[in-house]
Amino acid sequence: MIRFQKNFSLKSYNTFGIDACAKYFFEFTELNDLTEFLSLDTSPEDEPVLIMGGGSNLLFLNDFDGMIFHVNIPGIKLIDESRNQVWIEAGAGVNWDELVEYSVFYRWGGMENLSLIPGKVGAAPVQNIGAYGVEAKDLIETVNGFDLKTMSEYSISAHDCRFAYRDSIFKHELKNRFLVTSVVFRLEKFPEYKLDYGDLKNETEKLGAVNVRNIRRAVVGIRESKLPDPKVNGNAGSFFKNPVVDVALAEKLKSEFGTIPVYPSADGKVKLAAGWLIDRCGWKGFRDGDAGVHEKQALVLVNYGNATGRQIFDLSEKIKQSVLNKFGVELEREVNVI
Ligand code: EPU
């Protein structure tokens, strides 16, 4: 399917449900459709570009005065298999949780902790999505796509994706340049489960045997009890990243605020829970018009109906300021502000 439209409403294309408009919008389900479109004389040139997947990590402050590419390539296939592992390739347009369900159906391990994350497969490497002790980088073998600058199709190995906490090359050098068309994941036939995070072990054991199906059920249960459903109230999951700070600051905060959760992070630093910091500033359940802070997880900002992107953004600025004042910690947005 190909869709090319001018002045296209993005309301149903971003999980915040912000009513912004794109000057040009091109949606495609096969790479050939994109290359054909780009070779047409009528295809817009020299416009700002935005590459969009499921729109679950975007906040539009204004209409987008440029060209949006919406990659909607379907399909999941088994491409290789060894005694212990399988390799599956999924199109960028596949709904992330459908892919997790598929892997769990075959009892292949790896993705079960990433159940119910909103969005599409194409965003998984961009954001290096993560939850309950697992990140997409742990499973990705290669990322396939099309480079709008060199007009060529190529694959990038996981090593070259420069994955870090909610970060990758696709947010830097390749931002709005490399369209992810599919991702190859490596899954385990005899998985070792990762159950160290929070209540996951307990919640899984309550369901009976510890296996990928029950881990998925437990993760879905935990997420549903804490996180708002974007189909009911617009949101983009965690609005901020968990801040990574020096040990000295973490120690100081620990002595002042005894119960503050801290997690080890790469390069000897310490990760703090942004949700905890925001909660302690009294924001949980706050609402101003239709812009608010979720009542069960302070890290999630919510559009209760007709909030504008600007209203959500302004609320996020106030939250950042109060966390900075109280804890001396600067929060960084996880959500991409457009
Ligand atoms: N906490 C509070 N109050 C709150 C929220 C959290 O005190 O309002 C405390 C919790 O009690 C816990 C700690 O903060 O001690 C961490 O909370 P939680 O386990 O809910 O996880 P998180 O750090 O807030 C991260 C990810 C989530 C992911 C969960 C589970 C980021 C930015 N967020 O949240 O990812 O689902 O861990 O692994 O890393 C997302 O990225 O959109 C997302 C939802």
Coordinates of C-alpha atoms and ligand atoms in Angstrom, one line a residue:
M1 CA 0.0 0.0 0.0
I2 CA 1.2 3.5 -0.8
R3 CA -0.3 6.7 0.6
F4 CA 0.9 10.2 -0.3
Q5 CA -1.0 13.1 1.2
K6 CA -0.6 16.8 1.7
N7 CA -1.7 18.5 5.0
F8 CA -2.2 15.2 6.6
S9 CA -3.6 15.0 10.2
L10 CA -1.3 13.0 12.5
K11 CA -3.7 12.7 15.4
S12 CA -4.1 8.9 15.0
Y13 CA -0.4 8.5 14.1
N14 CA 1.0 9.6 17.5
T15 CA 0.2 7.9 20.8
F16 CA -0.1 11.2 22.6
G17 CA -3.0 11.9 20.3
I18 CA -1.8 15.4 19.4
D19 CA -3.7 17.0 16.5
A20 CA -0.7 18.2 14.4
C21 CA -0.6 18.2 10.6
A22 CA 2.2 17.1 8.2
K23 CA 2.8 19.2 5.1
Y24 CA 3.6 16.0 3.2
F25 CA 3.1 12.4 4.4
F26 CA 4.2 9.3 2.6
E27 CA 3.4 5.8 3.9
F28 CA 4.7 2.6 2.2
T29 CA 4.7 -1.1 2.8
E30 CA 7.4 -2.1 0.4
L31 CA 10.9 -0.5 -0.1
N32 CA 10.3 -0.4 -3.9
D33 CA 7.4 2.0 -3.4
L34 CA 9.7 4.4 -1.6
T35 CA 12.5 4.3 -4.2
E36 CA 9.9 4.8 -7.0
F37 CA 8.4 7.7 -5.1
L38 CA 11.8 9.3 -4.6
S39 CA 12.6 9.1 -8.3
L40 CA 9.4 11.0 -9.3
D41 CA 9.8 14.6 -10.5
T42 CA 6.8 15.4 -8.3
S43 CA 8.4 14.1 -5.0
P44 CA 9.0 17.0 -2.6
E45 CA 12.7 18.0 -2.4
D46 CA 14.7 19.9 0.2
E47 CA 12.0 19.6 2.8
P48 CA 12.8 18.8 6.4
V49 CA 12.4 15.1 6.9
L50 CA 10.9 13.1 9.7
I51 CA 11.0 9.3 9.8
M52 CA 8.1 7.9 11.7
G53 CA 7.1 4.5 13.0
G54 CA 4.4 3.9 15.5
G55 CA 4.5 7.5 16.8
S56 CA 4.8 6.2 20.3
N57 CA 7.8 8.4 21.3
L58 CA 7.0 11.7 19.6
L59 CA 5.5 15.0 20.9
F60 CA 4.5 17.4 18.2
L61 CA 4.6 21.1 19.4
N62 CA 3.5 22.4 16.0
D63 CA 2.4 21.2 12.6
F64 CA 5.3 19.6 10.8
D65 CA 6.4 21.7 7.8
G66 CA 8.1 19.1 5.8
M67 CA 8.0 15.5 4.6
I68 CA 7.1 12.6 6.9
F69 CA 8.1 9.0 5.9
H70 CA 5.9 6.4 7.6
V71 CA 7.5 3.0 7.2
N72 CA 4.8 0.3 7.4
I73 CA 6.5 -2.8 6.1
P74 CA 4.8 -6.0 7.4
G75 CA 6.0 -9.6 7.8
I76 CA 7.8 -11.8 10.2
K77 CA 10.0 -14.7 8.9
L78 CA 12.3 -17.3 10.3
I79 CA 15.6 -16.8 8.4
D80 CA 18.0 -19.2 10.1
E81 CA 18.3 -21.7 12.9
S82 CA 21.0 -23.5 14.8
R83 CA 20.8 -26.1 17.6
N84 CA 20.3 -23.4 20.3
Q85 CA 19.1 -20.3 18.5
V86 CA 16.8 -18.9 15.8
W87 CA 17.1 -15.8 13.8
I88 CA 13.9 -14.0 12.8
E89 CA 13.4 -11.0 10.6
A90 CA 10.5 -8.6 11.2
G91 CA 9.4 -5.7 9.0
A92 CA 9.6 -2.2 10.5
G93 CA 5.9 -1.9 10.4
V94 CA 5.1 -5.0 12.6
N95 CA 3.5 -4.1 15.9
W96 CA 6.2 -4.7 18.5
D97 CA 4.0 -6.6 20.9
E98 CA 2.7 -8.9 18.0
L99 CA 6.4 -9.8 17.4
V100 CA 6.8 -10.6 21.1
E101 CA 3.6 -12.7 21.1
Y102 CA 4.9 -14.6 18.0
S103 CA 8.2 -15.4 19.7
V104 CA 6.5 -16.5 22.9
F105 CA 4.1 -18.7 20.9
Y106 CA 7.1 -20.7 19.6
R107 CA 8.6 -20.6 23.1
W108 CA 11.7 -18.8 21.9
G109 CA 13.3 -16.8 24.6
G110 CA 14.6 -13.2 24.7
M111 CA 11.7 -10.9 24.1
E112 CA 9.3 -11.9 26.8
N113 CA 10.4 -9.1 29.2
L114 CA 9.7 -6.6 26.4
S115 CA 6.0 -7.5 26.2
L116 CA 3.4 -4.7 25.7
I117 CA 5.9 -2.0 24.8
P118 CA 3.9 0.3 22.4
G119 CA 5.2 1.1 19.0
K120 CA 6.6 -0.8 16.0
V121 CA 9.6 -3.0 15.2
G122 CA 11.3 -0.2 13.3
A123 CA 11.6 1.9 16.5
A124 CA 13.2 -0.9 18.6
P125 CA 16.7 -0.3 17.4
V126 CA 16.3 3.5 17.2
Q127 CA 15.3 3.8 20.9
N128 CA 17.0 0.6 22.0
I129 CA 13.7 -0.1 23.8
G130 CA 14.0 -1.8 27.2
A131 CA 12.2 -3.0 30.2
Y132 CA 12.6 -5.4 33.1
G133 CA 16.3 -5.8 32.7
V134 CA 16.4 -6.5 28.9
E135 CA 17.1 -4.1 26.0
A136 CA 16.5 -4.6 22.3
K137 CA 20.4 -4.5 21.8
D138 CA 20.6 -7.9 23.6
L139 CA 18.6 -9.5 20.8
I140 CA 19.4 -7.5 17.6
E141 CA 21.7 -9.1 15.1
T142 CA 21.4 -6.6 12.2
V143 CA 19.3 -3.6 11.2
N144 CA 18.3 -3.3 7.5
G145 CA 17.3 -0.1 5.9
F146 CA 17.5 2.7 3.3
D147 CA 19.8 5.7 3.5
L148 CA 18.1 8.9 2.1
K149 CA 21.4 10.6 1.8
T150 CA 23.3 8.0 -0.2
M151 CA 20.1 6.6 -1.7
S152 CA 21.3 3.1 -1.0
E153 CA 20.0 0.1 0.9
Y154 CA 22.3 -1.5 3.5
S155 CA 22.5 -3.5 6.7
I156 CA 24.1 -2.4 10.0
S157 CA 25.5 -4.9 12.5
A158 CA 24.4 -4.6 16.1
H159 CA 28.0 -3.6 17.0
D160 CA 27.9 -0.6 14.6
C161 CA 24.5 0.6 15.9
R162 CA 26.3 2.0 18.9
F163 CA 23.6 1.0 21.3
A164 CA 23.4 2.6 24.7
Y165 CA 20.6 3.3 27.2
R166 CA 17.7 4.4 25.0
D167 CA 20.2 5.5 22.4
S168 CA 21.8 4.4 19.1
I169 CA 23.4 5.7 16.0
F170 CA 19.9 6.3 14.6
K171 CA 19.4 9.2 17.0
H172 CA 22.7 10.8 15.9
E173 CA 24.5 10.5 12.6
L174 CA 21.7 8.6 10.9
K175 CA 18.8 10.6 12.4
N176 CA 16.1 11.3 9.9
R177 CA 18.4 9.8 7.2
F178 CA 18.3 6.0 7.6
L179 CA 14.8 4.4 7.3
V180 CA 14.8 1.1 9.1
T181 CA 13.0 -1.4 6.9
S182 CA 13.5 -4.6 8.9
V183 CA 15.3 -5.9 11.9
V184 CA 16.9 -9.4 12.5
F185 CA 16.6 -10.7 16.0
R186 CA 18.5 -13.7 17.6
L187 CA 16.4 -15.7 20.0
E188 CA 17.2 -18.6 22.3
K189 CA 15.6 -22.1 22.1
F190 CA 16.8 -22.8 25.7
P191 CA 16.7 -19.4 27.3
E192 CA 18.0 -18.2 30.6
Y193 CA 15.3 -16.1 32.1
K194 CA 16.0 -12.5 33.4
L195 CA 13.9 -12.1 36.4
D196 CA 16.0 -9.8 38.6
Y197 CA 14.1 -6.6 38.0
G198 CA 11.5 -5.5 40.7
D199 CA 8.7 -7.9 41.3
L200 CA 9.0 -9.9 38.1
K201 CA 10.2 -13.1 39.7
N202 CA 7.4 -13.1 42.2
E203 CA 4.7 -12.2 39.7
T204 CA 5.9 -15.0 37.4
E205 CA 6.0 -17.6 40.1
K206 CA 2.4 -16.7 41.1
L207 CA 1.4 -17.9 37.6
G208 CA 3.0 -21.3 38.0
A209 CA 6.0 -22.6 36.0
V210 CA 8.7 -20.1 35.1
N211 CA 8.7 -20.1 31.3
V212 CA 8.5 -17.5 28.5
R213 CA 4.7 -17.6 28.4
N214 CA 4.3 -16.9 32.2
I215 CA 7.0 -14.2 32.1
R216 CA 5.1 -12.5 29.3
R217 CA 1.8 -12.7 31.3
A218 CA 3.5 -11.3 34.4
V219 CA 5.1 -8.4 32.5
V220 CA 1.7 -7.6 30.8
G221 CA 0.1 -7.7 34.3
I222 CA 2.7 -5.4 35.8
R223 CA 2.6 -2.9 32.9
E224 CA -1.2 -2.8 32.8
S225 CA -1.4 -2.1 36.5
K226 CA 1.1 0.9 36.3
L227 CA 1.0 2.3 32.8
P228 CA -1.8 4.0 31.0
D229 CA -3.2 2.5 27.8
P230 CA -2.5 5.0 25.0
K231 CA -5.8 3.9 23.4
V232 CA -7.6 5.4 26.4
N233 CA -5.3 8.3 27.4
G234 CA -2.6 9.6 25.1
N235 CA 0.9 9.1 26.3
A236 CA 4.4 8.1 25.2
G237 CA 5.4 5.8 28.0
S238 CA 8.3 7.2 30.0
F239 CA 8.6 10.9 29.2
F240 CA 12.1 11.3 30.6
K241 CA 15.1 9.0 30.7
N242 CA 16.3 7.7 34.1
P243 CA 19.2 10.1 34.8
V244 CA 22.7 8.7 35.1
V245 CA 24.8 10.5 37.7
D246 CA 28.2 10.4 39.4
V247 CA 28.6 8.1 42.4
A248 CA 29.3 11.2 44.6
L249 CA 25.9 12.8 43.8
A250 CA 24.1 9.5 44.3
E251 CA 25.8 9.0 47.7
K252 CA 24.8 12.6 48.8
L253 CA 21.2 12.0 47.7
K254 CA 21.1 8.6 49.5
S255 CA 22.2 10.2 52.8
E256 CA 19.6 12.9 52.4
F257 CA 16.7 10.8 51.0
G258 CA 17.3 7.3 52.4
T259 CA 14.9 5.4 50.2
I260 CA 16.0 6.7 46.8
P261 CA 16.3 3.8 44.3
V262 CA 19.7 3.6 42.6
Y263 CA 20.8 1.1 40.0
P264 CA 24.4 0.4 38.7
S265 CA 25.1 1.8 35.3
A266 CA 27.8 1.5 32.7
D267 CA 31.2 3.3 33.3
G268 CA 31.0 3.3 37.1
K269 CA 28.1 5.7 37.2
V270 CA 24.7 5.3 38.9
K271 CA 21.2 5.4 37.4
L272 CA 18.4 7.1 39.4
A273 CA 14.7 6.5 39.0
A274 CA 13.2 9.6 37.4
G275 CA 9.7 8.5 38.3
W276 CA 10.8 8.4 42.0
L277 CA 12.3 11.9 41.8
I278 CA 9.2 13.4 40.1
D279 CA 6.9 11.6 42.5
R280 CA 8.8 13.0 45.5
C281 CA 8.3 16.5 44.0
G282 CA 4.6 15.9 44.4
W283 CA 3.7 15.6 40.7
K284 CA 2.0 12.2 40.6
G285 CA -1.6 12.6 39.6
F286 CA -1.2 16.3 38.9
R287 CA -3.5 17.6 36.2
D288 CA -3.8 21.0 34.5
G289 CA -6.6 21.0 31.9
D290 CA -6.0 18.0 29.8
A291 CA -2.2 17.7 30.5
G292 CA -1.3 15.6 33.5
V293 CA 1.1 13.2 35.2
H294 CA -0.1 9.6 35.5
E295 CA -1.5 8.7 38.9
K296 CA 0.4 5.4 39.1
Q297 CA 3.7 6.2 37.4
A298 CA 5.0 9.8 37.7
L299 CA 7.4 9.2 34.7
V300 CA 4.5 9.2 32.3
L301 CA 2.8 12.4 31.1
V302 CA -0.7 12.0 29.9
N303 CA -3.0 13.8 27.4
Y304 CA -6.5 13.4 29.0
G305 CA -8.2 14.6 25.9
N306 CA -7.4 17.7 24.0
A307 CA -4.1 18.9 25.4
T308 CA -1.8 20.5 22.9
G309 CA 1.8 19.4 22.5
R310 CA 2.8 22.8 23.9
Q311 CA 0.8 22.2 27.1
I312 CA 2.4 18.8 27.6
F313 CA 5.8 20.3 26.9
D314 CA 5.2 23.2 29.3
L315 CA 4.3 20.8 32.1
S316 CA 7.4 18.8 31.4
E317 CA 9.5 22.0 31.8
K318 CA 8.0 22.7 35.2
I319 CA 8.7 19.1 36.3
K320 CA 12.3 19.3 35.1
Q321 CA 12.8 22.6 37.0
S322 CA 11.3 21.2 40.2
V323 CA 13.5 18.1 40.1
L324 CA 16.5 20.3 39.5
N325 CA 15.7 22.5 42.4
K326 CA 15.0 19.7 44.9
F327 CA 17.6 17.1 43.9
G328 CA 20.1 19.0 41.7
V329 CA 19.5 16.4 38.9
E330 CA 18.8 17.5 35.4
L331 CA 16.2 15.3 33.6
E332 CA 16.6 14.6 29.9
R333 CA 13.5 13.9 27.8
E334 CA 13.2 10.4 26.3
V335 CA 10.4 11.6 24.1
N336 CA 11.4 13.2 20.8
V337 CA 10.0 16.7 20.7
I338 CA 9.2 17.9 17.2
Ligands
EPU1 N1 8.8 5.1 41.4 C1 8.2 5.9 42.3 N2 7.1 6.6 41.9 C2 6.7 6.6 40.6 C3 7.3 5.8 39.7 C4 8.4 5.0 40.1 O1 8.5 5.9 43.5 O2 5.7 7.4 40.3 C5 9.9 4.2 41.8 C6 9.5 2.7 41.8 O3 8.9 2.4 43.1 C7 10.8 2.0 41.6 C8 11.5 3.0 40.7 O4 11.0 4.2 40.9 O5 11.5 1.9 42.8 C9 11.5 2.5 39.3 O6 10.2 2.5 38.8 P1 9.7 1.4 37.7 O7 10.1 0.0 38.1 O8 8.3 1.6 37.4 O9 10.5 1.7 36.4 P2 11.1 3.1 35.8 O10 12.5 3.2 36.1 O11 10.2 4.2 36.2 C10 11.9 2.0 33.5 C11 11.7 2.3 32.1 C12 10.3 1.8 31.6 C13 10.3 0.3 31.9 C14 10.5 0.1 33.4 C15 10.6 -1.4 33.8 C16 13.0 4.3 31.5 C17 12.9 5.7 31.2 N3 11.8 3.7 31.8 O12 10.9 2.8 34.2 O13 10.2 2.0 30.2 O14 9.0 -0.3 31.5 O15 11.7 0.7 33.8 O16 11.8 -1.9 33.3 O17 14.0 3.7 31.5 C18 9.5 3.5 28.5 O18 10.7 3.6 28.2 O19 8.6 4.1 27.9 C19 9.2 2.7 29.7 C20 7.9 2.6 30.1

